[in-house]
C-alpha positions as a Python dict, from the first residue, in 0.01 Angstrom:
ca = {
    (1, 'M'): (0, 0, 0),
    (2, 'P'): (89, 237, -287),
    (3, 'T'): (337, 104, -535),
    (4, 'S'): (634, 294, -669),
    (5, 'T'): (428, 367, -981),
    (6, 'D'): (147, 518, -771),
    (7, 'L'): (391, 733, -580),
    (8, 'A'): (535, 864, -905),
    (9, 'N'): (191, 1005, -997),
    (10, 'Y'): (151, 1212, -674),
    (11, 'I'): (268, 1568, -614),
    (12, 'P'): (459, 1624, -296),
    (13, 'L'): (288, 1856, -43),
    (14, 'S'): (597, 2072, -41),
    (15, 'Q'): (528, 2177, -403),
    (16, 'K'): (169, 2299, -343),
    (17, 'G'): (156, 2674, -386),
    (18, 'A'): (535, 2691, -383),
    (19, 'A'): (783, 2832, -633),
    (20, 'N'): (853, 2585, -913),
    (21, 'G'): (560, 2384, -771),
    (22, 'V'): (190, 2372, -857),
    (23, 'A'): (-85, 2634, -809),
    (24, 'M'): (-365, 2574, -561),
    (25, 'L'): (-736, 2607, -644),
    (26, 'D'): (-987, 2798, -432),
    (27, 'A'): (-1339, 2686, -336),
    (28, 'A'): (-1464, 2786, -683),
    (29, 'G'): (-1205, 2566, -854),
    (30, 'Q'): (-1007, 2871, -972),
    (31, 'V'): (-649, 2974, -915),
    (32, 'S'): (-648, 3244, -645),
    (33, 'A'): (-537, 3594, -741),
    (34, 'S'): (-242, 3574, -501),
    (35, 'Q'): (-87, 3303, -722),
    (36, 'L'): (-138, 3496, -1049),
    (37, 'P'): (96, 3752, -1203),
    (38, 'S'): (-10, 4112, -1137),
    (39, 'Y'): (-96, 4182, -1503),
    (40, 'V'): (-370, 3916, -1511),
    (41, 'D'): (-622, 4131, -1319),
    (42, 'D'): (-486, 4471, -1425),
    (43, 'V'): (-813, 4541, -1619),
    (44, 'L'): (-1115, 4609, -1397),
    (45, 'E'): (-1469, 4663, -1518),
    (46, 'G'): (-1725, 4897, -1365),
    (47, 'Y'): (-1914, 5221, -1428),
    (48, 'Y'): (-1749, 5562, -1442),
    (49, 'K'): (-1958, 5849, -1299),
    (50, 'A'): (-1853, 6178, -1458),
    (51, 'A'): (-2035, 6383, -1193),
    (52, 'D'): (-1789, 6287, -919),
    (53, 'G'): (-1507, 6131, -1124),
    (54, 'K'): (-1529, 5790, -951),
    (55, 'F'): (-1571, 5426, -1051),
    (56, 'Y'): (-1853, 5206, -918),
    (57, 'K'): (-1929, 4834, -940),
    (58, 'E'): (-2292, 4890, -1049),
    (59, 'A'): (-2468, 5114, -1300),
    (60, 'A'): (-2662, 5258, -1006),
    (61, 'Y'): (-2331, 5394, -868),
    (62, 'T'): (-2366, 5224, -528),
    (63, 'N'): (-2036, 5055, -438),
    (64, 'L'): (-1707, 5231, -510),
    (65, 'I'): (-1411, 5067, -680),
    (66, 'A'): (-1093, 5196, -520),
    (67, 'G'): (-837, 5334, -762),
    (68, 'E'): (-501, 5157, -791),
    (69, 'T'): (-201, 5252, -997),
    (70, 'G'): (-91, 5014, -1269),
    (71, 'K'): (-449, 4903, -1349),
    (72, 'I'): (-686, 4979, -1636),
    (73, 'Y'): (-1053, 5056, -1565),
    (74, 'V'): (-1320, 5000, -1832),
    (75, 'S'): (-1659, 5173, -1802),
    (76, 'L'): (-1915, 4916, -1923),
    (77, 'D'): (-2173, 5177, -2031),
    (78, 'T'): (-1938, 5374, -2262),
    (79, 'N'): (-1652, 5128, -2321),
    (80, 'K'): (-1408, 5409, -2240),
    (81, 'T'): (-1089, 5322, -2051),
    (82, 'Y'): (-934, 5513, -1761),
    (83, 'R'): (-621, 5494, -1545),
    (84, 'W'): (-572, 5594, -1183),
    (85, 'T'): (-317, 5874, -1129),
    (86, 'G'): (-315, 5837, -753),
    (87, 'T'): (-575, 6114, -708),
    (88, 'T'): (-818, 6085, -999),
    (89, 'F'): (-929, 5871, -1293),
    (90, 'V'): (-796, 5995, -1631),
    (91, 'Y'): (-956, 5904, -1964),
    (92, 'I'): (-718, 5706, -2188),
    (93, 'T'): (-737, 5789, -2556),
    (94, 'S'): (-562, 5617, -2841),
    (95, 'G'): (-548, 5940, -3039),
    (96, 'A'): (-847, 5833, -3249),
    (97, 'V'): (-1152, 6061, -3266),
    (98, 'D'): (-1434, 5936, -3043),
    (99, 'S'): (-1706, 6069, -3273),
    (100, 'V'): (-1716, 6306, -3574),
    (101, 'N'): (-2042, 6366, -3757),
    (102, 'G'): (-2169, 6031, -3629),
    (103, 'L'): (-1849, 5849, -3728),
    (104, 'T'): (-1626, 5678, -3470),
    (105, 'G'): (-1272, 5545, -3467),
    (106, 'V'): (-1000, 5693, -3687),
    (107, 'V'): (-1201, 5910, -3927),
    (108, 'V'): (-1085, 6062, -4256),
    (109, 'L'): (-1339, 6329, -4348),
    (110, 'N'): (-1437, 6416, -4701),
    (111, 'K'): (-1693, 6662, -4841),
    (112, 'S'): (-1976, 6409, -4842),
    (113, 'H'): (-1942, 6358, -4468),
    (114, 'V'): (-2024, 6724, -4393),
    (115, 'G'): (-2271, 6795, -4674),
    (116, 'L'): (-2025, 6973, -4905),
    (117, 'S'): (-2042, 6732, -5198),
    (118, 'N'): (-2184, 7008, -5422),
    (119, 'V'): (-1925, 7269, -5322),
    (120, 'D'): (-1630, 7332, -5551),
    (121, 'N'): (-1293, 7476, -5458),
    (122, 'T'): (-1319, 7785, -5677),
    (123, 'A'): (-1191, 8100, -5507),
    (124, 'D'): (-1454, 8364, -5435),
    (125, 'V'): (-1277, 8620, -5655),
    (126, 'S'): (-1303, 8378, -5949),
    (127, 'K'): (-1671, 8294, -5910),
    (128, 'N'): (-1939, 8432, -6139),
    (129, 'V'): (-2244, 8519, -5927),
    (130, 'L'): (-2547, 8526, -6159),
    (131, 'S'): (-2800, 8673, -5916),
    (132, 'A'): (-2862, 8769, -5553),
    (133, 'T'): (-3161, 8879, -5347),
    (134, 'K'): (-2978, 9173, -5196),
    (135, 'W'): (-2629, 9312, -5155),
    (136, 'T'): (-2417, 9207, -4862),
    (137, 'T'): (-2341, 9573, -4783),
    (138, 'A'): (-2603, 9842, -4839),
    (139, 'R'): (-2493, 10154, -5026),
    (140, 'T'): (-2598, 10520, -5006),
    (141, 'I'): (-2707, 10716, -5314),
    (142, 'T'): (-2674, 11094, -5308),
    (143, 'L'): (-2718, 11361, -5576),
    (144, 'S'): (-2475, 11648, -5621),
    (145, 'G'): (-2565, 11994, -5747),
    (146, 'V'): (-2918, 11982, -5608),
    (147, 'T'): (-3076, 11955, -5264),
    (148, 'A'): (-3193, 11599, -5219),
    (149, 'T'): (-3249, 11341, -4945),
    (150, 'A'): (-2990, 11064, -4957),
    (151, 'Q'): (-3130, 10709, -4979),
    (152, 'T'): (-2987, 10371, -4880),
    (153, 'I'): (-3011, 10084, -5131),
    (154, 'D'): (-2924, 9716, -5086),
    (155, 'G'): (-3063, 9585, -5416),
    (156, 'S'): (-3376, 9435, -5258),
    (157, 'G'): (-3604, 9702, -5405),
    (158, 'N'): (-3628, 10021, -5607),
    (159, 'V'): (-3525, 10348, -5442),
    (160, 'A'): (-3642, 10701, -5528),
    (161, 'V'): (-3428, 11000, -5429),
    (162, 'P'): (-3648, 11302, -5336),
    (163, 'I'): (-3520, 11634, -5480),
    (164, 'T'): (-3631, 11930, -5270),
    (165, 'A'): (-3451, 12218, -5445),
    (166, 'V'): (-3275, 12289, -5777),
    (167, 'P'): (-3038, 12584, -5823),
    (168, 'A'): (-3159, 12845, -6070),
    (169, 'T'): (-2840, 12805, -6273),
    (170, 'L'): (-2952, 12456, -6370),
    (171, 'L'): (-3288, 12574, -6502),
    (172, 'T'): (-3330, 12688, -6863),
    (173, 'G'): (-3629, 12838, -7035),
    (174, 'T'): (-3930, 12988, -6859),
    (175, 'A'): (-4126, 12829, -6579),
    (176, 'A'): (-4409, 12952, -6363),
    (177, 'I'): (-4329, 12882, -5999),
    (178, 'N'): (-4592, 12919, -5724),
    (179, 'T'): (-4414, 13051, -5417),
    (180, 'T'): (-4723, 13108, -5198),
    (181, 'G'): (-4723, 12754, -5065),
    (182, 'S'): (-5094, 12704, -5138),
    (183, 'A'): (-5290, 12406, -5268),
    (184, 'A'): (-5647, 12351, -5387),
    (185, 'K'): (-5707, 12078, -5130),
    (186, 'L'): (-5536, 11826, -4911),
    (187, 'T'): (-5431, 11502, -5076),
    (188, 'T'): (-5584, 11309, -4784),
    (189, 'S'): (-5894, 11431, -4602),
    (190, 'R'): (-5853, 11479, -4231),
    (191, 'T'): (-6099, 11442, -3945),
    (192, 'I'): (-6114, 11718, -3684),
    (193, 'S'): (-6289, 11639, -3359),
    (194, 'A'): (-6333, 11764, -3004),
    (195, 'T'): (-6406, 11574, -2685),
    (196, 'G'): (-6467, 11658, -2321),
    (197, 'D'): (-6758, 11881, -2214),
    (198, 'A'): (-6877, 11875, -2576),
    (199, 'A'): (-6837, 11640, -2872),
    (200, 'W'): (-6778, 11759, -3226),
    (201, 'T'): (-6633, 11608, -3542),
    (202, 'T'): (-6605, 11699, -3908),
    (203, 'T'): (-6410, 11593, -4216),
    (204, 'F'): (-6196, 11859, -4385),
    (205, 'D'): (-5978, 11853, -4699),
    (206, 'G'): (-5942, 12229, -4754),
    (207, 'S'): (-6156, 12239, -5066),
    (208, 'A'): (-6452, 12403, -4887),
    (209, 'N'): (-6570, 12524, -4549),
    (210, 'A'): (-6688, 12251, -4314),
    (211, 'T'): (-6950, 12272, -4040),
    (212, 'S'): (-7081, 12023, -3789),
    (213, 'A'): (-7311, 12033, -3489),
    (214, 'L'): (-7158, 12057, -3142),
    (215, 'T'): (-7317, 11823, -2885),
    (216, 'L'): (-7284, 11921, -2521),
    (217, 'A'): (-7206, 11643, -2277),
    (218, 'A'): (-7487, 11567, -2032),
    (219, 'T'): (-7417, 11655, -1668),
    (220, 'G'): (-7657, 11392, -1539),
    (221, 'V'): (-7924, 11639, -1420),
    (222, 'T'): (-8273, 11563, -1549),
    (223, 'A'): (-8425, 11846, -1749),
    (224, 'G'): (-8681, 12043, -1545),
    (225, 'T'): (-8739, 12335, -1303),
    (226, 'Y'): (-8562, 12335, -967),
    (227, 'D'): (-8578, 12559, -660),
    (228, 'E'): (-8207, 12513, -593),
    (229, 'V'): (-7922, 12416, -828),
    (230, 'T'): (-7548, 12338, -793),
    (231, 'V'): (-7318, 12494, -1053),
    (232, 'D'): (-6957, 12380, -1125),
    (233, 'A'): (-6660, 12601, -1211),
    (234, 'K'): (-6756, 12596, -1579),
    (235, 'G'): (-7107, 12726, -1511),
    (236, 'R'): (-7281, 12394, -1574),
    (237, 'V'): (-7571, 12279, -1356),
    (238, 'I'): (-7455, 11952, -1204),
    (239, 'A'): (-7733, 11904, -945),
    (240, 'G'): (-8084, 12037, -874),
    (241, 'S'): (-8345, 12003, -601),
    (242, 'N'): (-8689, 12136, -513),
    (243, 'I'): (-8760, 12287, -173),
    (244, 'V'): (-9045, 12149, 33),
    (245, 'K'): (-9266, 12457, 77),
    (246, 'S'): (-9539, 12343, 310),
    (247, 'Y'): (-9663, 12060, 531),
    (248, 'T'): (-10026, 11984, 618),
    (249, 'T'): (-10167, 11749, 882),
    (250, 'A'): (-10463, 11721, 1122),
    (251, 'I'): (-10469, 11704, 1503),
    (252, 'S'): (-10741, 11671, 1767),
    (253, 'G'): (-10557, 11836, 2057),
    (254, 'T'): (-10217, 11942, 2191),
    (255, 'A'): (-9948, 11775, 1977),
    (256, 'S'): (-9594, 11789, 1831),
    (257, 'I'): (-9571, 11813, 1453),
    (258, 'A'): (-9260, 11713, 1253),
    (259, 'H'): (-9278, 11914, 930),
    (260, 'N'): (-8920, 11868, 795),
    (261, 'L'): (-8913, 12213, 630),
    (262, 'G'): (-8564, 12279, 766),
    (263, 'T'): (-8635, 12631, 902),
    (264, 'R'): (-8801, 12819, 1189),
    (265, 'N'): (-8911, 13097, 952),
    (266, 'I'): (-9261, 12956, 898),
    (267, 'D'): (-9629, 13047, 900),
    (268, 'V'): (-9879, 12821, 1081),
    (269, 'A'): (-10248, 12827, 979),
    (270, 'M'): (-10512, 12626, 1173),
    (271, 'Y'): (-10886, 12588, 1112),
    (272, 'D'): (-11174, 12375, 1241),
    (273, 'T'): (-11245, 12107, 982),
    (274, 'V'): (-11619, 12123, 1058),
    (275, 'T'): (-11692, 12493, 1112),
    (276, 'F'): (-11391, 12616, 911),
    (277, 'Y'): (-11329, 12883, 1177),
    (278, 'K'): (-10969, 12986, 1229),
    (279, 'I'): (-10825, 12833, 1543),
    (280, 'E'): (-10557, 12991, 1761),
    (281, 'G'): (-10313, 12812, 1988),
    (282, 'R'): (-9971, 12844, 2148),
    (283, 'I'): (-9699, 12751, 1893),
    (284, 'K'): (-9348, 12662, 2003),
    (285, 'L'): (-9072, 12642, 1736),
    (286, 'T'): (-8897, 12341, 1884),
    (287, 'D'): (-8634, 12309, 1607),
    (288, 'P'): (-8614, 12380, 1229),
    (289, 'N'): (-8812, 12062, 1157),
    (290, 'K'): (-9071, 12049, 1437),
    (291, 'I'): (-9329, 12261, 1620),
    (292, 'D'): (-9527, 12204, 1942),
    (293, 'I'): (-9891, 12325, 1954),
    (294, 'E'): (-10088, 12368, 2277),
    (295, 'F'): (-10456, 12456, 2334),
    (296, 'D'): (-10614, 12599, 2653),
    (297, 'S'): (-10919, 12375, 2620),
    (298, 'A'): (-11025, 12060, 2446),
    (299, 'L'): (-11100, 12090, 2076),
    (300, 'P'): (-11456, 12017, 1967),
    (301, 'N'): (-11351, 11904, 1623),
    (302, 'T'): (-11041, 11793, 1432),
    (303, 'V'): (-10817, 12085, 1341),
    (304, 'S'): (-10626, 12106, 1006),
    (305, 'I'): (-10277, 12256, 1038),
    (306, 'T'): (-10064, 12385, 746),
    (307, 'V'): (-9703, 12484, 806),
    (308, 'T'): (-9555, 12702, 525),
    (309, 'R'): (-9196, 12821, 470),
    (310, 'K'): (-9159, 13200, 466),
    (311, 'D'): (-8803, 13214, 323),
    (312, 'I'): (-8892, 13098, -30),
}
């Protein structure tokens, strides 16, 4: 049986988890959140995803953390804190600069931080500029009293102002002026050439006459003598051909002969190849390229036949 001393060391069941009693532990040996003040778990950790403005439990953005008012949310990848407004997470800033020129926290900038350690505070109007590559603003130089071409100068190089005319009132003394506009020769020689149906080129500077051979362009027709030619609009022969004038063969009886002379205006001569007597037969002009020859009796010997164009 417990003694009065033992009973004094026990906590009554009525005080477990009750006001003015003792807190109860969960299965992990920790006080459950329901028995802790609300501010104990007001800071939640997770990962803020800027793309959708939500908090997740994992860096892979898999499980959402629901927003609750009165709580602070810390993004573990950036260490930035946010609060839930009821509709969105808002970044909480202390007023300190997050990052300036690689510096974080409350930053006080000086010239060395931004590479201005060698820059003084002298006003521009008080500075003595020793030299410059060119002027900031280019200027125009013109000449009055004469006719000249204005030039632009920015100090980066020398500029010459061409004078094209001077009034006679500015001239004194005597001067010989050539008003014919002539010159002995061109300062720079020029090449004159022609292309197309003929090729020709020569160099000319005006100091002397210049001549050069003209080479006609070939039309592609081989040099020679032709029975028929084709001429283009410029009078050039662009094609040529020779006419087949006659056709000779030998037959031993009635036969058709393809001569390919392209005309019925022909002469036909036949002779016995043994006796060399002239042979006669019936000749039919079948078409411009063929004749049919018939004999009343069998031929004793082979007959030579020559077909000759008459319209040559």
